[in-house]
Amino acid sequence: MIIPIPQLLSIEQVREARALLDAAEWIDGKVTAGHQSARAKHNEQIREDSPAARQLGDMILAALERNPRFVSAALPLKVFPPLFNRYTGGQAFGLHVDNAVRMIRGTPHRVRTDLSATLFLTEPTEYEGGELVIEDTYGAHAVKLPAGHMVLYPASSLHKVNAVTRGARIASFFWIQSMVREDAQRALLFDMDTAIQRLAQEAADHPSVIQLTGVYHNLLRIWAET
């Protein structure tokens, strides 16, 4: 399930992020790649423990907590601290699958990567190429969103970033361990929650609202790991 999360960050927050990232030190992106993906990865990142990464990571985590669509779609248990990358001058990331488990640097904590997230921090008009291409059973889907918008997709998906042939593509990327491990189950719960919210707006006093809410929570109770 590929889910866009519109306007996770405001225009002002994107401007703040860009100012901090423009002043940050960029290093080879292979520092966070696995053995095989390092061969396909050609980009730059800022250091995970840099002040800019921590400040912007906190901003993004706070925005995620406030975003009902993200919470409904991801049912987050743990969120890996956001990382930041940049693609310029023909840089790309070939087809790969994300590591199943990520260690949080400087801690004993691990995150199972059920979901991957890419938060775009540059406008589509600022660069050419750079599409995030996600493959699923229906084919390949190219994603290129406005600054401040995010896409959420299964970390088990084959995906790549096309070469950037003009300008710079700057983004944040990270992973989520969900309370519900299976993508099909999360998709069912997300669709049901969306329908319940729509029904509650259109017919708040309808008895089906309470009945369907009960079904939703009973399914979540069966499937959730906490």
PDB file of N, CA and C in Angstrom, residues 112-208:
ATOM      1  N   ARG A 112      12.299  -2.660  13.568  1.00  0.00           N
ATOM      2  CA  ARG A 112      11.935  -3.507  12.428  1.00  0.00           C
ATOM      3  C   ARG A 112      11.301  -2.603  11.372  1.00  0.00           C
ATOM      4  N   THR A 113      11.796  -2.651  10.168  1.00  0.00           N
ATOM      5  CA  THR A 113      11.365  -1.698   9.141  1.00  0.00           C
ATOM      6  C   THR A 113      10.154  -2.247   8.385  1.00  0.00           C
ATOM      7  N   ASP A 114       8.980  -2.048   8.948  1.00  0.00           N
ATOM      8  CA  ASP A 114       7.746  -2.445   8.270  1.00  0.00           C
ATOM      9  C   ASP A 114       7.393  -1.473   7.152  1.00  0.00           C
ATOM     10  N   LEU A 115       7.639  -0.189   7.393  1.00  0.00           N
ATOM     11  CA  LEU A 115       7.280   0.857   6.445  1.00  0.00           C
ATOM     12  C   LEU A 115       8.477   1.763   6.192  1.00  0.00           C
ATOM     13  N   SER A 116       8.595   2.220   4.961  1.00  0.00           N
ATOM     14  CA  SER A 116       9.576   3.239   4.595  1.00  0.00           C
ATOM     15  C   SER A 116       8.848   4.550   4.333  1.00  0.00           C
ATOM     16  N   ALA A 117       9.513   5.655   4.611  1.00  0.00           N
ATOM     17  CA  ALA A 117       8.924   6.973   4.386  1.00  0.00           C
ATOM     18  C   ALA A 117       9.946   7.875   3.699  1.00  0.00           C
ATOM     19  N   THR A 118       9.477   8.634   2.725  1.00  0.00           N
ATOM     20  CA  THR A 118      10.287   9.675   2.088  1.00  0.00           C
ATOM     21  C   THR A 118       9.521  10.985   2.178  1.00  0.00           C
ATOM     22  N   LEU A 119      10.146  11.976   2.797  1.00  0.00           N
ATOM     23  CA  LEU A 119       9.575  13.311   2.937  1.00  0.00           C
ATOM     24  C   LEU A 119      10.340  14.251   2.015  1.00  0.00           C
ATOM     25  N   PHE A 120       9.678  14.787   1.019  1.00  0.00           N
ATOM     26  CA  PHE A 120      10.329  15.646   0.025  1.00  0.00           C
ATOM     27  C   PHE A 120      10.525  17.050   0.598  1.00  0.00           C
ATOM     28  N   LEU A 121      11.736  17.600   0.392  1.00  0.00           N
ATOM     29  CA  LEU A 121      12.072  18.929   0.911  1.00  0.00           C
ATOM     30  C   LEU A 121      12.440  19.910  -0.193  1.00  0.00           C
ATOM     31  N   THR A 122      12.342  19.467  -1.438  1.00  0.00           N
ATOM     32  CA  THR A 122      12.521  20.358  -2.591  1.00  0.00           C
ATOM     33  C   THR A 122      11.310  20.240  -3.503  1.00  0.00           C
ATOM     34  N   GLU A 123      10.959  21.335  -4.151  1.00  0.00           N
ATOM     35  CA  GLU A 123       9.825  21.329  -5.069  1.00  0.00           C
ATOM     36  C   GLU A 123      10.188  20.557  -6.342  1.00  0.00           C
ATOM     37  N   PRO A 124       9.216  19.906  -6.984  1.00  0.00           N
ATOM     38  CA  PRO A 124       9.499  19.159  -8.224  1.00  0.00           C
ATOM     39  C   PRO A 124      10.123  20.012  -9.326  1.00  0.00           C
ATOM     40  N   THR A 125       9.832  21.326  -9.325  1.00  0.00           N
ATOM     41  CA  THR A 125      10.380  22.208 -10.354  1.00  0.00           C
ATOM     42  C   THR A 125      11.849  22.541 -10.119  1.00  0.00           C
ATOM     43  N   GLU A 126      12.383  22.225  -8.935  1.00  0.00           N
ATOM     44  CA  GLU A 126      13.764  22.563  -8.616  1.00  0.00           C
ATOM     45  C   GLU A 126      14.767  21.562  -9.176  1.00  0.00           C
ATOM     46  N   TYR A 127      14.288  20.421  -9.669  1.00  0.00           N
ATOM     47  CA  TYR A 127      15.202  19.413 -10.182  1.00  0.00           C
ATOM     48  C   TYR A 127      14.508  18.552 -11.229  1.00  0.00           C
ATOM     49  N   GLU A 128      15.300  17.926 -12.064  1.00  0.00           N
ATOM     50  CA  GLU A 128      14.781  16.984 -13.056  1.00  0.00           C
ATOM     51  C   GLU A 128      15.236  15.582 -12.692  1.00  0.00           C
ATOM     52  N   GLY A 129      14.370  14.598 -12.978  1.00  0.00           N
ATOM     53  CA  GLY A 129      14.638  13.238 -12.537  1.00  0.00           C
ATOM     54  C   GLY A 129      14.330  13.126 -11.053  1.00  0.00           C
ATOM     55  N   GLY A 130      15.002  12.171 -10.378  1.00  0.00           N
ATOM     56  CA  GLY A 130      14.858  12.043  -8.940  1.00  0.00           C
ATOM     57  C   GLY A 130      13.563  11.421  -8.470  1.00  0.00           C
ATOM     58  N   GLU A 131      12.805  10.821  -9.374  1.00  0.00           N
ATOM     59  CA  GLU A 131      11.566  10.171  -8.939  1.00  0.00           C
ATOM     60  C   GLU A 131      11.871   8.966  -8.049  1.00  0.00           C
ATOM     61  N   LEU A 132      11.110   8.812  -6.995  1.00  0.00           N
ATOM     62  CA  LEU A 132      11.123   7.586  -6.207  1.00  0.00           C
ATOM     63  C   LEU A 132      10.219   6.590  -6.924  1.00  0.00           C
ATOM     64  N   VAL A 133      10.780   5.479  -7.328  1.00  0.00           N
ATOM     65  CA  VAL A 133      10.016   4.477  -8.085  1.00  0.00           C
ATOM     66  C   VAL A 133       9.828   3.251  -7.200  1.00  0.00           C
ATOM     67  N   ILE A 134       8.574   2.941  -6.893  1.00  0.00           N
ATOM     68  CA  ILE A 134       8.223   1.842  -5.992  1.00  0.00           C
ATOM     69  C   ILE A 134       7.526   0.762  -6.799  1.00  0.00           C
ATOM     70  N   GLU A 135       7.976  -0.476  -6.651  1.00  0.00           N
ATOM     71  CA  GLU A 135       7.370  -1.584  -7.381  1.00  0.00           C
ATOM     72  C   GLU A 135       6.449  -2.381  -6.455  1.00  0.00           C
ATOM     73  N   ASP A 136       5.283  -2.760  -6.992  1.00  0.00           N
ATOM     74  CA  ASP A 136       4.397  -3.682  -6.292  1.00  0.00           C
ATOM     75  C   ASP A 136       3.765  -4.616  -7.314  1.00  0.00           C
ATOM     76  N   THR A 137       2.736  -5.350  -6.924  1.00  0.00           N
ATOM     77  CA  THR A 137       2.139  -6.328  -7.829  1.00  0.00           C
ATOM     78  C   THR A 137       1.451  -5.681  -9.025  1.00  0.00           C
ATOM     79  N   TYR A 138       1.219  -4.368  -8.959  1.00  0.00           N
ATOM     80  CA  TYR A 138       0.571  -3.664 -10.063  1.00  0.00           C
ATOM     81  C   TYR A 138       1.566  -2.920 -10.950  1.00  0.00           C
ATOM     82  N   GLY A 139       2.863  -3.113 -10.704  1.00  0.00           N
ATOM     83  CA  GLY A 139       3.871  -2.470 -11.530  1.00  0.00           C
ATOM     84  C   GLY A 139       4.689  -1.445 -10.764  1.00  0.00           C
ATOM     85  N   ALA A 140       5.330  -0.561 -11.513  1.00  0.00           N
ATOM     86  CA  ALA A 140       6.202   0.459 -10.923  1.00  0.00           C
ATOM     87  C   ALA A 140       5.457   1.786 -10.842  1.00  0.00           C
ATOM     88  N   HIS A 141       5.604   2.461  -9.702  1.00  0.00           N
ATOM     89  CA  HIS A 141       4.917   3.723  -9.459  1.00  0.00           C
ATOM     90  C   HIS A 141       5.955   4.807  -9.181  1.00  0.00           C
ATOM     91  N   ALA A 142       5.971   5.850  -9.994  1.00  0.00           N
ATOM     92  CA  ALA A 142       6.915   6.951  -9.819  1.00  0.00           C
ATOM     93  C   ALA A 142       6.289   8.017  -8.932  1.00  0.00           C
ATOM     94  N   VAL A 143       7.026   8.429  -7.900  1.00  0.00           N
ATOM     95  CA  VAL A 143       6.522   9.394  -6.923  1.00  0.00           C
ATOM     96  C   VAL A 143       7.460  10.600  -6.890  1.00  0.00           C
ATOM     97  N   LYS A 144       6.879  11.785  -7.051  1.00  0.00           N
ATOM     98  CA  LYS A 144       7.639  13.040  -6.987  1.00  0.00           C
ATOM     99  C   LYS A 144       6.682  14.093  -6.441  1.00  0.00           C
ATOM    100  N   LEU A 145       6.762  14.369  -5.147  1.00  0.00           N
ATOM    101  CA  LEU A 145       5.767  15.175  -4.458  1.00  0.00           C
ATOM    102  C   LEU A 145       6.280  16.582  -4.147  1.00  0.00           C
ATOM    103  N   PRO A 146       5.363  17.512  -3.870  1.00  0.00           N
ATOM    104  CA  PRO A 146       5.772  18.853  -3.462  1.00  0.00           C
ATOM    105  C   PRO A 146       6.538  18.832  -2.141  1.00  0.00           C
ATOM    106  N   ALA A 147       7.298  19.869  -1.898  1.00  0.00           N
ATOM    107  CA  ALA A 147       8.056  19.986  -0.646  1.00  0.00           C
ATOM    108  C   ALA A 147       7.097  19.999   0.538  1.00  0.00           C
ATOM    109  N   GLY A 148       7.441  19.230   1.564  1.00  0.00           N
ATOM    110  CA  GLY A 148       6.599  19.127   2.743  1.00  0.00           C
ATOM    111  C   GLY A 148       5.648  17.951   2.707  1.00  0.00           C
ATOM    112  N   HIS A 149       5.527  17.300   1.548  1.00  0.00           N
ATOM    113  CA  HIS A 149       4.667  16.130   1.415  1.00  0.00           C
ATOM    114  C   HIS A 149       5.506  14.857   1.558  1.00  0.00           C
ATOM    115  N   MET A 150       4.869  13.794   2.039  1.00  0.00           N
ATOM    116  CA  MET A 150       5.570  12.547   2.310  1.00  0.00           C
ATOM    117  C   MET A 150       4.837  11.383   1.668  1.00  0.00           C
ATOM    118  N   VAL A 151       5.579  10.329   1.351  1.00  0.00           N
ATOM    119  CA  VAL A 151       4.966   9.094   0.879  1.00  0.00           C
ATOM    120  C   VAL A 151       5.386   7.966   1.814  1.00  0.00           C
ATOM    121  N   LEU A 152       4.435   7.088   2.094  1.00  0.00           N
ATOM    122  CA  LEU A 152       4.615   5.949   2.989  1.00  0.00           C
ATOM    123  C   LEU A 152       4.397   4.686   2.174  1.00  0.00           C
ATOM    124  N   TYR A 153       5.297   3.695   2.290  1.00  0.00           N
ATOM    125  CA  TYR A 153       5.158   2.473   1.497  1.00  0.00           C
ATOM    126  C   TYR A 153       5.832   1.303   2.208  1.00  0.00           C
ATOM    127  N   PRO A 154       5.458   0.069   1.871  1.00  0.00           N
ATOM    128  CA  PRO A 154       6.047  -1.087   2.554  1.00  0.00           C
ATOM    129  C   PRO A 154       7.548  -1.151   2.342  1.00  0.00           C
ATOM    130  N   ALA A 155       8.294  -1.341   3.420  1.00  0.00           N
ATOM    131  CA  ALA A 155       9.748  -1.411   3.312  1.00  0.00           C
ATOM    132  C   ALA A 155      10.204  -2.651   2.561  1.00  0.00           C
ATOM    133  N   SER A 156       9.324  -3.623   2.404  1.00  0.00           N
ATOM    134  CA  SER A 156       9.653  -4.833   1.652  1.00  0.00           C
ATOM    135  C   SER A 156       9.616  -4.608   0.147  1.00  0.00           C
ATOM    136  N   SER A 157       9.159  -3.435  -0.291  1.00  0.00           N
ATOM    137  CA  SER A 157       9.035  -3.142  -1.718  1.00  0.00           C
ATOM    138  C   SER A 157      10.394  -2.916  -2.372  1.00  0.00           C
ATOM    139  N   LEU A 158      10.555  -3.431  -3.583  1.00  0.00           N
ATOM    140  CA  LEU A 158      11.678  -3.007  -4.408  1.00  0.00           C
ATOM    141  C   LEU A 158      11.458  -1.550  -4.789  1.00  0.00           C
ATOM    142  N   HIS A 159      12.496  -0.723  -4.666  1.00  0.00           N
ATOM    143  CA  HIS A 159      12.345   0.679  -5.024  1.00  0.00           C
ATOM    144  C   HIS A 159      13.701   1.269  -5.417  1.00  0.00           C
ATOM    145  N   LYS A 160      13.657   2.419  -6.057  1.00  0.00           N
ATOM    146  CA  LYS A 160      14.876   3.098  -6.498  1.00  0.00           C
ATOM    147  C   LYS A 160      14.611   4.589  -6.594  1.00  0.00           C
ATOM    148  N   VAL A 161      15.684   5.368  -6.729  1.00  0.00           N
ATOM    149  CA  VAL A 161      15.587   6.802  -6.999  1.00  0.00           C
ATOM    150  C   VAL A 161      16.268   7.053  -8.331  1.00  0.00           C
ATOM    151  N   ASN A 162      15.497   7.587  -9.284  1.00  0.00           N
ATOM    152  CA  ASN A 162      16.064   7.876 -10.597  1.00  0.00           C
ATOM    153  C   ASN A 162      17.131   8.964 -10.516  1.00  0.00           C
ATOM    154  N   ALA A 163      18.022   8.951 -11.485  1.00  0.00           N
ATOM    155  CA  ALA A 163      19.114   9.930 -11.515  1.00  0.00           C
ATOM    156  C   ALA A 163      18.570  11.355 -11.578  1.00  0.00           C
ATOM    157  N   VAL A 164      19.187  12.240 -10.814  1.00  0.00           N
ATOM    158  CA  VAL A 164      18.858  13.670 -10.863  1.00  0.00           C
ATOM    159  C   VAL A 164      19.769  14.322 -11.897  1.00  0.00           C
ATOM    160  N   THR A 165      19.172  14.841 -12.953  1.00  0.00           N
ATOM    161  CA  THR A 165      19.945  15.375 -14.078  1.00  0.00           C
ATOM    162  C   THR A 165      20.058  16.892 -14.057  1.00  0.00           C
ATOM    163  N   ARG A 166      19.282  17.555 -13.214  1.00  0.00           N
ATOM    164  CA  ARG A 166      19.389  19.014 -13.029  1.00  0.00           C
ATOM    165  C   ARG A 166      18.961  19.361 -11.624  1.00  0.00           C
ATOM    166  N   GLY A 167      19.669  20.297 -11.005  1.00  0.00           N
ATOM    167  CA  GLY A 167      19.302  20.754  -9.682  1.00  0.00           C
ATOM    168  C   GLY A 167      19.653  19.744  -8.605  1.00  0.00           C
ATOM    169  N   ALA A 168      18.982  19.870  -7.472  1.00  0.00           N
ATOM    170  CA  ALA A 168      19.237  18.992  -6.330  1.00  0.00           C
ATOM    171  C   ALA A 168      17.912  18.516  -5.746  1.00  0.00           C
ATOM    172  N   ARG A 169      17.872  17.235  -5.442  1.00  0.00           N
ATOM    173  CA  ARG A 169      16.703  16.636  -4.762  1.00  0.00           C
ATOM    174  C   ARG A 169      17.100  16.382  -3.310  1.00  0.00           C
ATOM    175  N   ILE A 170      16.440  17.058  -2.384  1.00  0.00           N
ATOM    176  CA  ILE A 170      16.734  16.923  -0.960  1.00  0.00           C
ATOM    177  C   ILE A 170      15.504  16.331  -0.273  1.00  0.00           C
ATOM    178  N   ALA A 171      15.736  15.358   0.584  1.00  0.00           N
ATOM    179  CA  ALA A 171      14.612  14.684   1.236  1.00  0.00           C
ATOM    180  C   ALA A 171      15.043  14.146   2.595  1.00  0.00           C
ATOM    181  N   SER A 172      14.049  13.824   3.396  1.00  0.00           N
ATOM    182  CA  SER A 172      14.265  13.048   4.613  1.00  0.00           C
ATOM    183  C   SER A 172      13.727  11.650   4.370  1.00  0.00           C
ATOM    184  N   PHE A 173      14.383  10.666   4.955  1.00  0.00           N
ATOM    185  CA  PHE A 173      13.909   9.289   4.815  1.00  0.00           C
ATOM    186  C   PHE A 173      14.089   8.576   6.147  1.00  0.00           C
ATOM    187  N   PHE A 174      13.182   7.653   6.413  1.00  0.00           N
ATOM    188  CA  PHE A 174      13.236   6.922   7.684  1.00  0.00           C
ATOM    189  C   PHE A 174      12.287   5.731   7.602  1.00  0.00           C
ATOM    190  N   TRP A 175      12.237   4.976   8.694  1.00  0.00           N
ATOM    191  CA  TRP A 175      11.454   3.740   8.712  1.00  0.00           C
ATOM    192  C   TRP A 175      10.578   3.700   9.953  1.00  0.00           C
ATOM    193  N   ILE A 176       9.506   2.922   9.845  1.00  0.00           N
ATOM    194  CA  ILE A 176       8.548   2.798  10.938  1.00  0.00           C
ATOM    195  C   ILE A 176       8.321   1.322  11.248  1.00  0.00           C
ATOM    196  N   GLN A 177       8.383   0.987  12.530  1.00  0.00           N
ATOM    197  CA  GLN A 177       7.912  -0.317  12.983  1.00  0.00           C
ATOM    198  C   GLN A 177       6.471  -0.141  13.420  1.00  0.00           C
ATOM    199  N   SER A 178       5.577  -0.837  12.764  1.00  0.00           N
ATOM    200  CA  SER A 178       4.153  -0.698  13.034  1.00  0.00           C
ATOM    201  C   SER A 178       3.709  -1.661  14.132  1.00  0.00           C
ATOM    202  N   MET A 179       2.629  -1.310  14.805  1.00  0.00           N
ATOM    203  CA  MET A 179       2.011  -2.249  15.734  1.00  0.00           C
ATOM    204  C   MET A 179       1.432  -3.454  14.988  1.00  0.00           C
ATOM    205  N   VAL A 180       1.121  -3.244  13.696  1.00  0.00           N
ATOM    206  CA  VAL A 180       0.572  -4.315  12.855  1.00  0.00           C
ATOM    207  C   VAL A 180       1.591  -4.620  11.771  1.00  0.00           C
ATOM    208  N   ARG A 181       2.214  -5.789  11.865  1.00  0.00           N
ATOM    209  CA  ARG A 181       3.328  -6.127  10.987  1.00  0.00           C
ATOM    210  C   ARG A 181       2.926  -6.296   9.524  1.00  0.00           C
ATOM    211  N   GLU A 182       1.781  -6.938   9.272  1.00  0.00           N
ATOM    212  CA  GLU A 182       1.393  -7.301   7.911  1.00  0.00           C
ATOM    213  C   GLU A 182       0.785  -6.118   7.163  1.00  0.00           C
ATOM    214  N   ASP A 183       1.290  -5.867   5.953  1.00  0.00           N
ATOM    215  CA  ASP A 183       0.799  -4.750   5.151  1.00  0.00           C
ATOM    216  C   ASP A 183      -0.675  -4.906   4.817  1.00  0.00           C
ATOM    217  N   ALA A 184      -1.126  -6.122   4.491  1.00  0.00           N
ATOM    218  CA  ALA A 184      -2.528  -6.338   4.132  1.00  0.00           C
ATOM    219  C   ALA A 184      -3.453  -6.009   5.299  1.00  0.00           C
ATOM    220  N   GLN A 185      -3.035  -6.342   6.505  1.00  0.00           N
ATOM    221  CA  GLN A 185      -3.843  -6.035   7.681  1.00  0.00           C
ATOM    222  C   GLN A 185      -3.878  -4.537   7.946  1.00  0.00           C
ATOM    223  N   ARG A 186      -2.724  -3.869   7.808  1.00  0.00           N
ATOM    224  CA  ARG A 186      -2.697  -2.408   7.972  1.00  0.00           C
ATOM    225  C   ARG A 186      -3.590  -1.738   6.944  1.00  0.00           C
ATOM    226  N   ALA A 187      -3.558  -2.223   5.706  1.00  0.00           N
ATOM    227  CA  ALA A 187      -4.378  -1.636   4.647  1.00  0.00           C
ATOM    228  C   ALA A 187      -5.857  -1.766   4.972  1.00  0.00           C
ATOM    229  N   LEU A 188      -6.259  -2.930   5.479  1.00  0.00           N
ATOM    230  CA  LEU A 188      -7.656  -3.139   5.848  1.00  0.00           C
ATOM    231  C   LEU A 188      -8.071  -2.187   6.960  1.00  0.00           C
ATOM    232  N   LEU A 189      -7.226  -2.055   7.984  1.00  0.00           N
ATOM    233  CA  LEU A 189      -7.536  -1.160   9.093  1.00  0.00           C
ATOM    234  C   LEU A 189      -7.582   0.296   8.646  1.00  0.00           C
ATOM    235  N   PHE A 190      -6.675   0.683   7.747  1.00  0.00           N
ATOM    236  CA  PHE A 190      -6.658   2.057   7.248  1.00  0.00           C
ATOM    237  C   PHE A 190      -7.931   2.360   6.470  1.00  0.00           C
ATOM    238  N   ASP A 191      -8.337   1.448   5.594  1.00  0.00           N
ATOM    239  CA  ASP A 191      -9.568   1.651   4.827  1.00  0.00           C
ATOM    240  C   ASP A 191     -10.776   1.726   5.753  1.00  0.00           C
ATOM    241  N   MET A 192     -10.818   0.871   6.756  1.00  0.00           N
ATOM    242  CA  MET A 192     -11.945   0.878   7.685  1.00  0.00           C
ATOM    243  C   MET A 192     -11.978   2.165   8.504  1.00  0.00           C
ATOM    244  N   ASP A 193     -10.815   2.604   8.985  1.00  0.00           N
ATOM    245  CA  ASP A 193     -10.754   3.835   9.768  1.00  0.00           C
ATOM    246  C   ASP A 193     -11.185   5.028   8.925  1.00  0.00           C
ATOM    247  N   THR A 194     -10.743   5.062   7.664  1.00  0.00           N
ATOM    248  CA  THR A 194     -11.142   6.148   6.765  1.00  0.00           C
ATOM    249  C   THR A 194     -12.646   6.171   6.561  1.00  0.00           C
ATOM    250  N   ALA A 195     -13.241   4.991   6.364  1.00  0.00           N
ATOM    251  CA  ALA A 195     -14.690   4.902   6.168  1.00  0.00           C
ATOM    252  C   ALA A 195     -15.455   5.311   7.428  1.00  0.00           C
ATOM    253  N   ILE A 196     -14.944   4.905   8.591  1.00  0.00           N
ATOM    254  CA  ILE A 196     -15.599   5.271   9.852  1.00  0.00           C
ATOM    255  C   ILE A 196     -15.586   6.786  10.044  1.00  0.00           C
ATOM    256  N   GLN A 197     -14.456   7.416   9.761  1.00  0.00           N
ATOM    257  CA  GLN A 197     -14.359   8.867   9.916  1.00  0.00           C
ATOM    258  C   GLN A 197     -15.304   9.589   8.965  1.00  0.00           C
ATOM    259  N   ARG A 198     -15.419   9.091   7.729  1.00  0.00           N
ATOM    260  CA  ARG A 198     -16.329   9.706   6.765  1.00  0.00           C
ATOM    261  C   ARG A 198     -17.779   9.536   7.211  1.00  0.00           C
ATOM    262  N   LEU A 199     -18.118   8.344   7.683  1.00  0.00           N
ATOM    263  CA  LEU A 199     -19.477   8.092   8.148  1.00  0.00           C
ATOM    264  C   LEU A 199     -19.803   8.951   9.364  1.00  0.00           C
ATOM    265  N   ALA A 200     -18.815   9.101  10.259  1.00  0.00           N
ATOM    266  CA  ALA A 200     -19.035   9.915  11.459  1.00  0.00           C
ATOM    267  C   ALA A 200     -19.307  11.373  11.108  1.00  0.00           C
ATOM    268  N   GLN A 201     -18.706  11.864  10.033  1.00  0.00           N
ATOM    269  CA  GLN A 201     -18.940  13.243   9.598  1.00  0.00           C
ATOM    270  C   GLN A 201     -20.309  13.402   8.958  1.00  0.00           C
ATOM    271  N   GLU A 202     -20.735  12.395   8.197  1.00  0.00           N
ATOM    272  CA  GLU A 202     -21.981  12.500   7.437  1.00  0.00           C
ATOM    273  C   GLU A 202     -23.203  12.078   8.240  1.00  0.00           C
ATOM    274  N   ALA A 203     -23.014  11.169   9.189  1.00  0.00           N
ATOM    275  CA  ALA A 203     -24.148  10.666   9.977  1.00  0.00           C
ATOM    276  C   ALA A 203     -23.643  10.279  11.365  1.00  0.00           C
ATOM    277  N   ALA A 204     -23.301  11.286  12.157  1.00  0.00           N
ATOM    278  CA  ALA A 204     -22.631  11.054  13.441  1.00  0.00           C
ATOM    279  C   ALA A 204     -23.464  10.195  14.389  1.00  0.00           C
ATOM    280  N   ASP A 205     -24.788  10.260  14.292  1.00  0.00           N
ATOM    281  CA  ASP A 205     -25.646   9.534  15.231  1.00  0.00           C
ATOM    282  C   ASP A 205     -26.051   8.155  14.735  1.00  0.00           C
ATOM    283  N   HIS A 206     -25.543   7.769  13.572  1.00  0.00           N
ATOM    284  CA  HIS A 206     -25.924   6.462  13.025  1.00  0.00           C
ATOM    285  C   HIS A 206     -25.319   5.355  13.891  1.00  0.00           C
ATOM    286  N   PRO A 207     -26.128   4.348  14.269  1.00  0.00           N
ATOM    287  CA  PRO A 207     -25.599   3.280  15.127  1.00  0.00           C
ATOM    288  C   PRO A 207     -24.455   2.489  14.493  1.00  0.00           C
ATOM    289  N   SER A 208     -24.347   2.518  13.181  1.00  0.00           N
ATOM    290  CA  SER A 208     -23.261   1.793  12.525  1.00  0.00           C
ATOM    291  C   SER A 208     -21.896   2.368  12.861  1.00  0.00           C
TER     292      SER A 208
END
